[in-house]
């Protein structure tokens, strides 16, 4: 079973600057990029949020490298004998931003983060299909993100998968 694509969005698109800051996430564009592309995708399908209670929408976040900028900052701070700020303990786990998106939109399905070893979209879609097939979710927001190694925000794609037709 392969779910239908209900909505899809990318960041950046023509005219996009850096993604807007997200309270509680500092130093890195990873979380803002996830939130921006997820918001864009969910707004394309639903307009404003949050979704109704009982929507059973999962979040599947897929990133081979995770939050590169935060990891590099923590590594350099520790190597220099510095003190790592408490926000980094929270934001350095990709589940934290996936949970933020779920809370912001009222998504009440499971939250899953994957580090793919193969093709990211195929692995993320397979995980989403499994959640749908098993009945754990009625739809899944798949977010694929990679930060650029040069420190620029990178790019992300969000795909809402489920039963139904694309709007």
PDB file of C-alpha atoms in Angstrom:
ATOM      1  CA  UNK A   1       0.000   0.000   0.000  1.00  0.00           C
ATOM      2  CA  UNK A   2       1.342   3.398  -0.928  1.00  0.00           C
ATOM      3  CA  UNK A   3      -0.417   6.453   0.448  1.00  0.00           C
ATOM      4  CA  UNK A   4      -1.608   9.290  -1.749  1.00  0.00           C
ATOM      5  CA  UNK A   5       0.243  12.601  -1.722  1.00  0.00           C
ATOM      6  CA  UNK A   6      -2.269  15.046  -0.225  1.00  0.00           C
ATOM      7  CA  UNK A   7       0.010  18.108  -0.224  1.00  0.00           C
ATOM      8  CA  UNK A   8       3.683  18.859  -0.837  1.00  0.00           C
ATOM      9  CA  UNK A   9       5.909  21.844  -0.155  1.00  0.00           C
ATOM     10  CA  UNK A  10       9.557  22.828  -0.421  1.00  0.00           C
ATOM     11  CA  UNK A  11      11.838  25.336   1.243  1.00  0.00           C
ATOM     12  CA  UNK A  12      13.261  27.358  -0.266  1.00  0.00           C
ATOM     13  CA  UNK A  13      11.066  28.422  -3.131  1.00  0.00           C
ATOM     14  CA  UNK A  14      11.621  31.466  -5.323  1.00  0.00           C
ATOM     15  CA  UNK A  15      11.687  34.586  -3.158  1.00  0.00           C
ATOM     16  CA  UNK A  16      12.347  32.778   0.127  1.00  0.00           C
ATOM     17  CA  UNK A  17      14.989  34.134   2.440  1.00  0.00           C
ATOM     18  CA  UNK A  18      16.105  32.298   5.525  1.00  0.00           C
ATOM     19  CA  UNK A  19      13.307  30.510   7.371  1.00  0.00           C
ATOM     20  CA  UNK A  20      11.716  32.458  10.257  1.00  0.00           C
ATOM     21  CA  UNK A  21      13.206  31.927  13.715  1.00  0.00           C
ATOM     22  CA  UNK A  22      11.474  29.486  16.066  1.00  0.00           C
ATOM     23  CA  UNK A  23      11.344  30.290  19.797  1.00  0.00           C
ATOM     24  CA  UNK A  24      13.392  27.824  21.838  1.00  0.00           C
ATOM     25  CA  UNK A  25      15.716  26.908  18.969  1.00  0.00           C
ATOM     26  CA  UNK A  26      18.982  28.827  18.577  1.00  0.00           C
ATOM     27  CA  UNK A  27      22.106  29.004  16.449  1.00  0.00           C
ATOM     28  CA  UNK A  28      20.983  26.654  13.672  1.00  0.00           C
ATOM     29  CA  UNK A  29      18.571  26.849  10.754  1.00  0.00           C
ATOM     30  CA  UNK A  30      17.657  23.144  11.122  1.00  0.00           C
ATOM     31  CA  UNK A  31      14.563  23.622  13.300  1.00  0.00           C
ATOM     32  CA  UNK A  32      13.343  26.774  11.521  1.00  0.00           C
ATOM     33  CA  UNK A  33      13.677  24.975   8.184  1.00  0.00           C
ATOM     34  CA  UNK A  34      11.653  21.980   9.436  1.00  0.00           C
ATOM     35  CA  UNK A  35       8.947  24.247  10.869  1.00  0.00           C
ATOM     36  CA  UNK A  36       8.775  26.451   7.743  1.00  0.00           C
ATOM     37  CA  UNK A  37       8.379  23.574   5.288  1.00  0.00           C
ATOM     38  CA  UNK A  38       5.933  21.692   7.546  1.00  0.00           C
ATOM     39  CA  UNK A  39       3.802  24.840   7.970  1.00  0.00           C
ATOM     40  CA  UNK A  40       3.826  25.445   4.226  1.00  0.00           C
ATOM     41  CA  UNK A  41       2.711  21.878   3.486  1.00  0.00           C
ATOM     42  CA  UNK A  42      -0.003  21.742   6.150  1.00  0.00           C
ATOM     43  CA  UNK A  43      -1.349  25.189   5.188  1.00  0.00           C
ATOM     44  CA  UNK A  44      -1.609  23.999   1.569  1.00  0.00           C
ATOM     45  CA  UNK A  45      -3.959  21.240   2.723  1.00  0.00           C
ATOM     46  CA  UNK A  46      -5.719  22.751   5.741  1.00  0.00           C
ATOM     47  CA  UNK A  47      -5.214  26.502   5.791  1.00  0.00           C
ATOM     48  CA  UNK A  48      -4.680  27.598   9.370  1.00  0.00           C
ATOM     49  CA  UNK A  49      -4.139  25.102  12.178  1.00  0.00           C
ATOM     50  CA  UNK A  50      -4.421  23.407  14.489  1.00  0.00           C
ATOM     51  CA  UNK A  51      -6.119  20.277  13.165  1.00  0.00           C
ATOM     52  CA  UNK A  52      -9.117  18.788  14.951  1.00  0.00           C
ATOM     53  CA  UNK A  53      -8.495  16.454  17.868  1.00  0.00           C
ATOM     54  CA  UNK A  54      -8.293  12.822  16.780  1.00  0.00           C
ATOM     55  CA  UNK A  55      -6.652  13.561  13.403  1.00  0.00           C
ATOM     56  CA  UNK A  56      -4.072  10.762  13.972  1.00  0.00           C
ATOM     57  CA  UNK A  57      -1.445  12.554  11.894  1.00  0.00           C
ATOM     58  CA  UNK A  58       2.081  11.205  12.330  1.00  0.00           C
ATOM     59  CA  UNK A  59       5.269  13.183  11.812  1.00  0.00           C
ATOM     60  CA  UNK A  60       8.133  11.354  10.096  1.00  0.00           C
ATOM     61  CA  UNK A  61      11.346  13.405  10.042  1.00  0.00           C
ATOM     62  CA  UNK A  62      14.108  12.087   7.789  1.00  0.00           C
ATOM     63  CA  UNK A  63      17.652  13.463   7.846  1.00  0.00           C
ATOM     64  CA  UNK A  64      20.925  11.676   7.153  1.00  0.00           C
ATOM     65  CA  UNK A  65      23.029  14.331   8.872  1.00  0.00           C
ATOM     66  CA  UNK A  66      20.677  15.842  11.458  1.00  0.00           C
ATOM     67  CA  UNK A  67      21.356  19.309  12.831  1.00  0.00           C
ATOM     68  CA  UNK A  68      24.927  19.830  11.591  1.00  0.00           C
ATOM     69  CA  UNK A  69      25.276  23.396  12.822  1.00  0.00           C
ATOM     70  CA  UNK A  70      24.216  22.616  16.400  1.00  0.00           C
ATOM     71  CA  UNK A  71      26.401  19.513  16.538  1.00  0.00           C
ATOM     72  CA  UNK A  72      29.423  21.481  15.309  1.00  0.00           C
ATOM     73  CA  UNK A  73      28.730  24.265  17.822  1.00  0.00           C
ATOM     74  CA  UNK A  74      28.471  21.822  20.738  1.00  0.00           C
ATOM     75  CA  UNK A  75      31.618  19.980  19.593  1.00  0.00           C
ATOM     76  CA  UNK A  76      33.620  23.216  19.339  1.00  0.00           C
ATOM     77  CA  UNK A  77      32.327  24.554  22.670  1.00  0.00           C
ATOM     78  CA  UNK A  78      33.225  21.350  24.519  1.00  0.00           C
ATOM     79  CA  UNK A  79      36.629  21.114  22.809  1.00  0.00           C
ATOM     80  CA  UNK A  80      37.392  24.670  23.944  1.00  0.00           C
ATOM     81  CA  UNK A  81      36.385  23.843  27.519  1.00  0.00           C
ATOM     82  CA  UNK A  82      33.291  26.013  27.300  1.00  0.00           C
ATOM     83  CA  UNK A  83      29.861  25.485  28.740  1.00  0.00           C
ATOM     84  CA  UNK A  84      27.092  24.278  26.420  1.00  0.00           C
ATOM     85  CA  UNK A  85      23.846  26.221  26.761  1.00  0.00           C
ATOM     86  CA  UNK A  86      20.843  24.223  27.993  1.00  0.00           C
ATOM     87  CA  UNK A  87      18.824  24.800  24.800  1.00  0.00           C
ATOM     88  CA  UNK A  88      21.290  22.636  22.898  1.00  0.00           C
ATOM     89  CA  UNK A  89      20.394  19.575  24.967  1.00  0.00           C
ATOM     90  CA  UNK A  90      16.787  20.014  23.811  1.00  0.00           C
ATOM     91  CA  UNK A  91      17.268  21.124  20.233  1.00  0.00           C
ATOM     92  CA  UNK A  92      20.069  18.733  19.309  1.00  0.00           C
ATOM     93  CA  UNK A  93      17.590  15.864  19.161  1.00  0.00           C
ATOM     94  CA  UNK A  94      15.582  16.003  15.910  1.00  0.00           C
ATOM     95  CA  UNK A  95      12.532  14.674  17.787  1.00  0.00           C
ATOM     96  CA  UNK A  96      12.338  18.043  19.553  1.00  0.00           C
ATOM     97  CA  UNK A  97      11.455  19.964  16.396  1.00  0.00           C
ATOM     98  CA  UNK A  98       9.207  17.167  15.141  1.00  0.00           C
ATOM     99  CA  UNK A  99       7.368  17.375  18.465  1.00  0.00           C
ATOM    100  CA  UNK A 100       7.221  21.154  18.139  1.00  0.00           C
ATOM    101  CA  UNK A 101       5.516  20.827  14.734  1.00  0.00           C
ATOM    102  CA  UNK A 102       3.101  18.238  16.156  1.00  0.00           C
ATOM    103  CA  UNK A 103       2.188  20.492  19.093  1.00  0.00           C
ATOM    104  CA  UNK A 104       1.869  23.596  16.919  1.00  0.00           C
ATOM    105  CA  UNK A 105      -0.555  21.881  14.519  1.00  0.00           C
ATOM    106  CA  UNK A 106      -2.277  19.564  16.995  1.00  0.00           C
ATOM    107  CA  UNK A 107      -0.990  16.464  15.225  1.00  0.00           C
ATOM    108  CA  UNK A 108      -1.784  13.588  17.536  1.00  0.00           C
ATOM    109  CA  UNK A 109      -0.165  10.633  15.803  1.00  0.00           C
ATOM    110  CA  UNK A 110       3.267   9.122  16.419  1.00  0.00           C
ATOM    111  CA  UNK A 111       6.526  11.044  15.915  1.00  0.00           C
ATOM    112  CA  UNK A 112       9.343   9.145  14.202  1.00  0.00           C
ATOM    113  CA  UNK A 113      12.820  10.325  13.200  1.00  0.00           C
ATOM    114  CA  UNK A 114      14.955   8.390  10.734  1.00  0.00           C
ATOM    115  CA  UNK A 115      18.541   8.609   9.557  1.00  0.00           C
ATOM    116  CA  UNK A 116      18.328   6.886   6.190  1.00  0.00           C
ATOM    117  CA  UNK A 117      21.005   4.594   4.793  1.00  0.00           C
ATOM    118  CA  UNK A 118      19.429   4.564   1.340  1.00  0.00           C
ATOM    119  CA  UNK A 119      17.236   6.982  -0.601  1.00  0.00           C
ATOM    120  CA  UNK A 120      15.681   9.321   2.013  1.00  0.00           C
ATOM    121  CA  UNK A 121      12.272   9.846   0.417  1.00  0.00           C
ATOM    122  CA  UNK A 122      11.794   6.135  -0.253  1.00  0.00           C
ATOM    123  CA  UNK A 123      12.731   5.215   3.327  1.00  0.00           C
ATOM    124  CA  UNK A 124      10.536   7.950   4.806  1.00  0.00           C
ATOM    125  CA  UNK A 125       7.595   6.977   2.609  1.00  0.00           C
ATOM    126  CA  UNK A 126       8.016   3.328   3.596  1.00  0.00           C
ATOM    127  CA  UNK A 127       7.897   4.307   7.291  1.00  0.00           C
ATOM    128  CA  UNK A 128       4.807   6.471   6.701  1.00  0.00           C
ATOM    129  CA  UNK A 129       3.121   3.642   4.777  1.00  0.00           C
ATOM    130  CA  UNK A 130       3.838   1.275   7.671  1.00  0.00           C
ATOM    131  CA  UNK A 131       2.257   3.686  10.190  1.00  0.00           C
ATOM    132  CA  UNK A 132      -0.812   4.016   7.957  1.00  0.00           C
ATOM    133  CA  UNK A 133      -1.086   0.306   7.200  1.00  0.00           C
ATOM    134  CA  UNK A 134      -0.751  -0.682  10.871  1.00  0.00           C
ATOM    135  CA  UNK A 135      -3.441   1.822  11.841  1.00  0.00           C
ATOM    136  CA  UNK A 136      -1.100   3.907  13.989  1.00  0.00           C
ATOM    137  CA  UNK A 137      -1.901   6.975  11.871  1.00  0.00           C
ATOM    138  CA  UNK A 138      -4.530   8.165   9.410  1.00  0.00           C
ATOM    139  CA  UNK A 139      -2.034  10.377   7.604  1.00  0.00           C
ATOM    140  CA  UNK A 140       1.648  11.223   7.897  1.00  0.00           C
ATOM    141  CA  UNK A 141       3.619  14.419   7.473  1.00  0.00           C
ATOM    142  CA  UNK A 142       6.930  13.360   5.965  1.00  0.00           C
ATOM    143  CA  UNK A 143       9.697  15.983   6.345  1.00  0.00           C
ATOM    144  CA  UNK A 144      12.961  15.456   4.478  1.00  0.00           C
ATOM    145  CA  UNK A 145      15.762  17.837   5.460  1.00  0.00           C
ATOM    146  CA  UNK A 146      19.464  18.198   4.888  1.00  0.00           C
ATOM    147  CA  UNK A 147      21.528  21.173   5.938  1.00  0.00           C
ATOM    148  CA  UNK A 148      24.186  22.350   3.560  1.00  0.00           C
ATOM    149  CA  UNK A 149      27.726  21.597   4.782  1.00  0.00           C
ATOM    150  CA  UNK A 150      28.756  25.214   4.175  1.00  0.00           C
ATOM    151  CA  UNK A 151      26.518  26.513   6.962  1.00  0.00           C
ATOM    152  CA  UNK A 152      23.711  27.818   4.740  1.00  0.00           C
ATOM    153  CA  UNK A 153      20.229  26.689   5.779  1.00  0.00           C
ATOM    154  CA  UNK A 154      19.963  23.893   3.207  1.00  0.00           C
ATOM    155  CA  UNK A 155      16.661  22.649   1.857  1.00  0.00           C
ATOM    156  CA  UNK A 156      13.673  20.662   2.948  1.00  0.00           C
ATOM    157  CA  UNK A 157      10.595  18.997   1.511  1.00  0.00           C
ATOM    158  CA  UNK A 158       7.388  18.173   3.356  1.00  0.00           C
ATOM    159  CA  UNK A 159       4.843  15.717   2.003  1.00  0.00           C
ATOM    160  CA  UNK A 160       1.469  14.981   3.583  1.00  0.00           C
ATOM    161  CA  UNK A 161       0.566  11.360   2.871  1.00  0.00           C
ATOM    162  CA  UNK A 162      -2.741   9.618   3.473  1.00  0.00           C
ATOM    163  CA  UNK A 163      -5.907   8.370   1.886  1.00  0.00           C
ATOM    164  CA  UNK A 164      -7.801  10.745  -0.326  1.00  0.00           C
ATOM    165  CA  UNK A 165      -7.104  13.075  -3.197  1.00  0.00           C
ATOM    166  CA  UNK A 166      -4.714  15.947  -3.558  1.00  0.00           C
ATOM    167  CA  UNK A 167      -6.196  19.410  -3.105  1.00  0.00           C
TER     168      UNK A 167
END
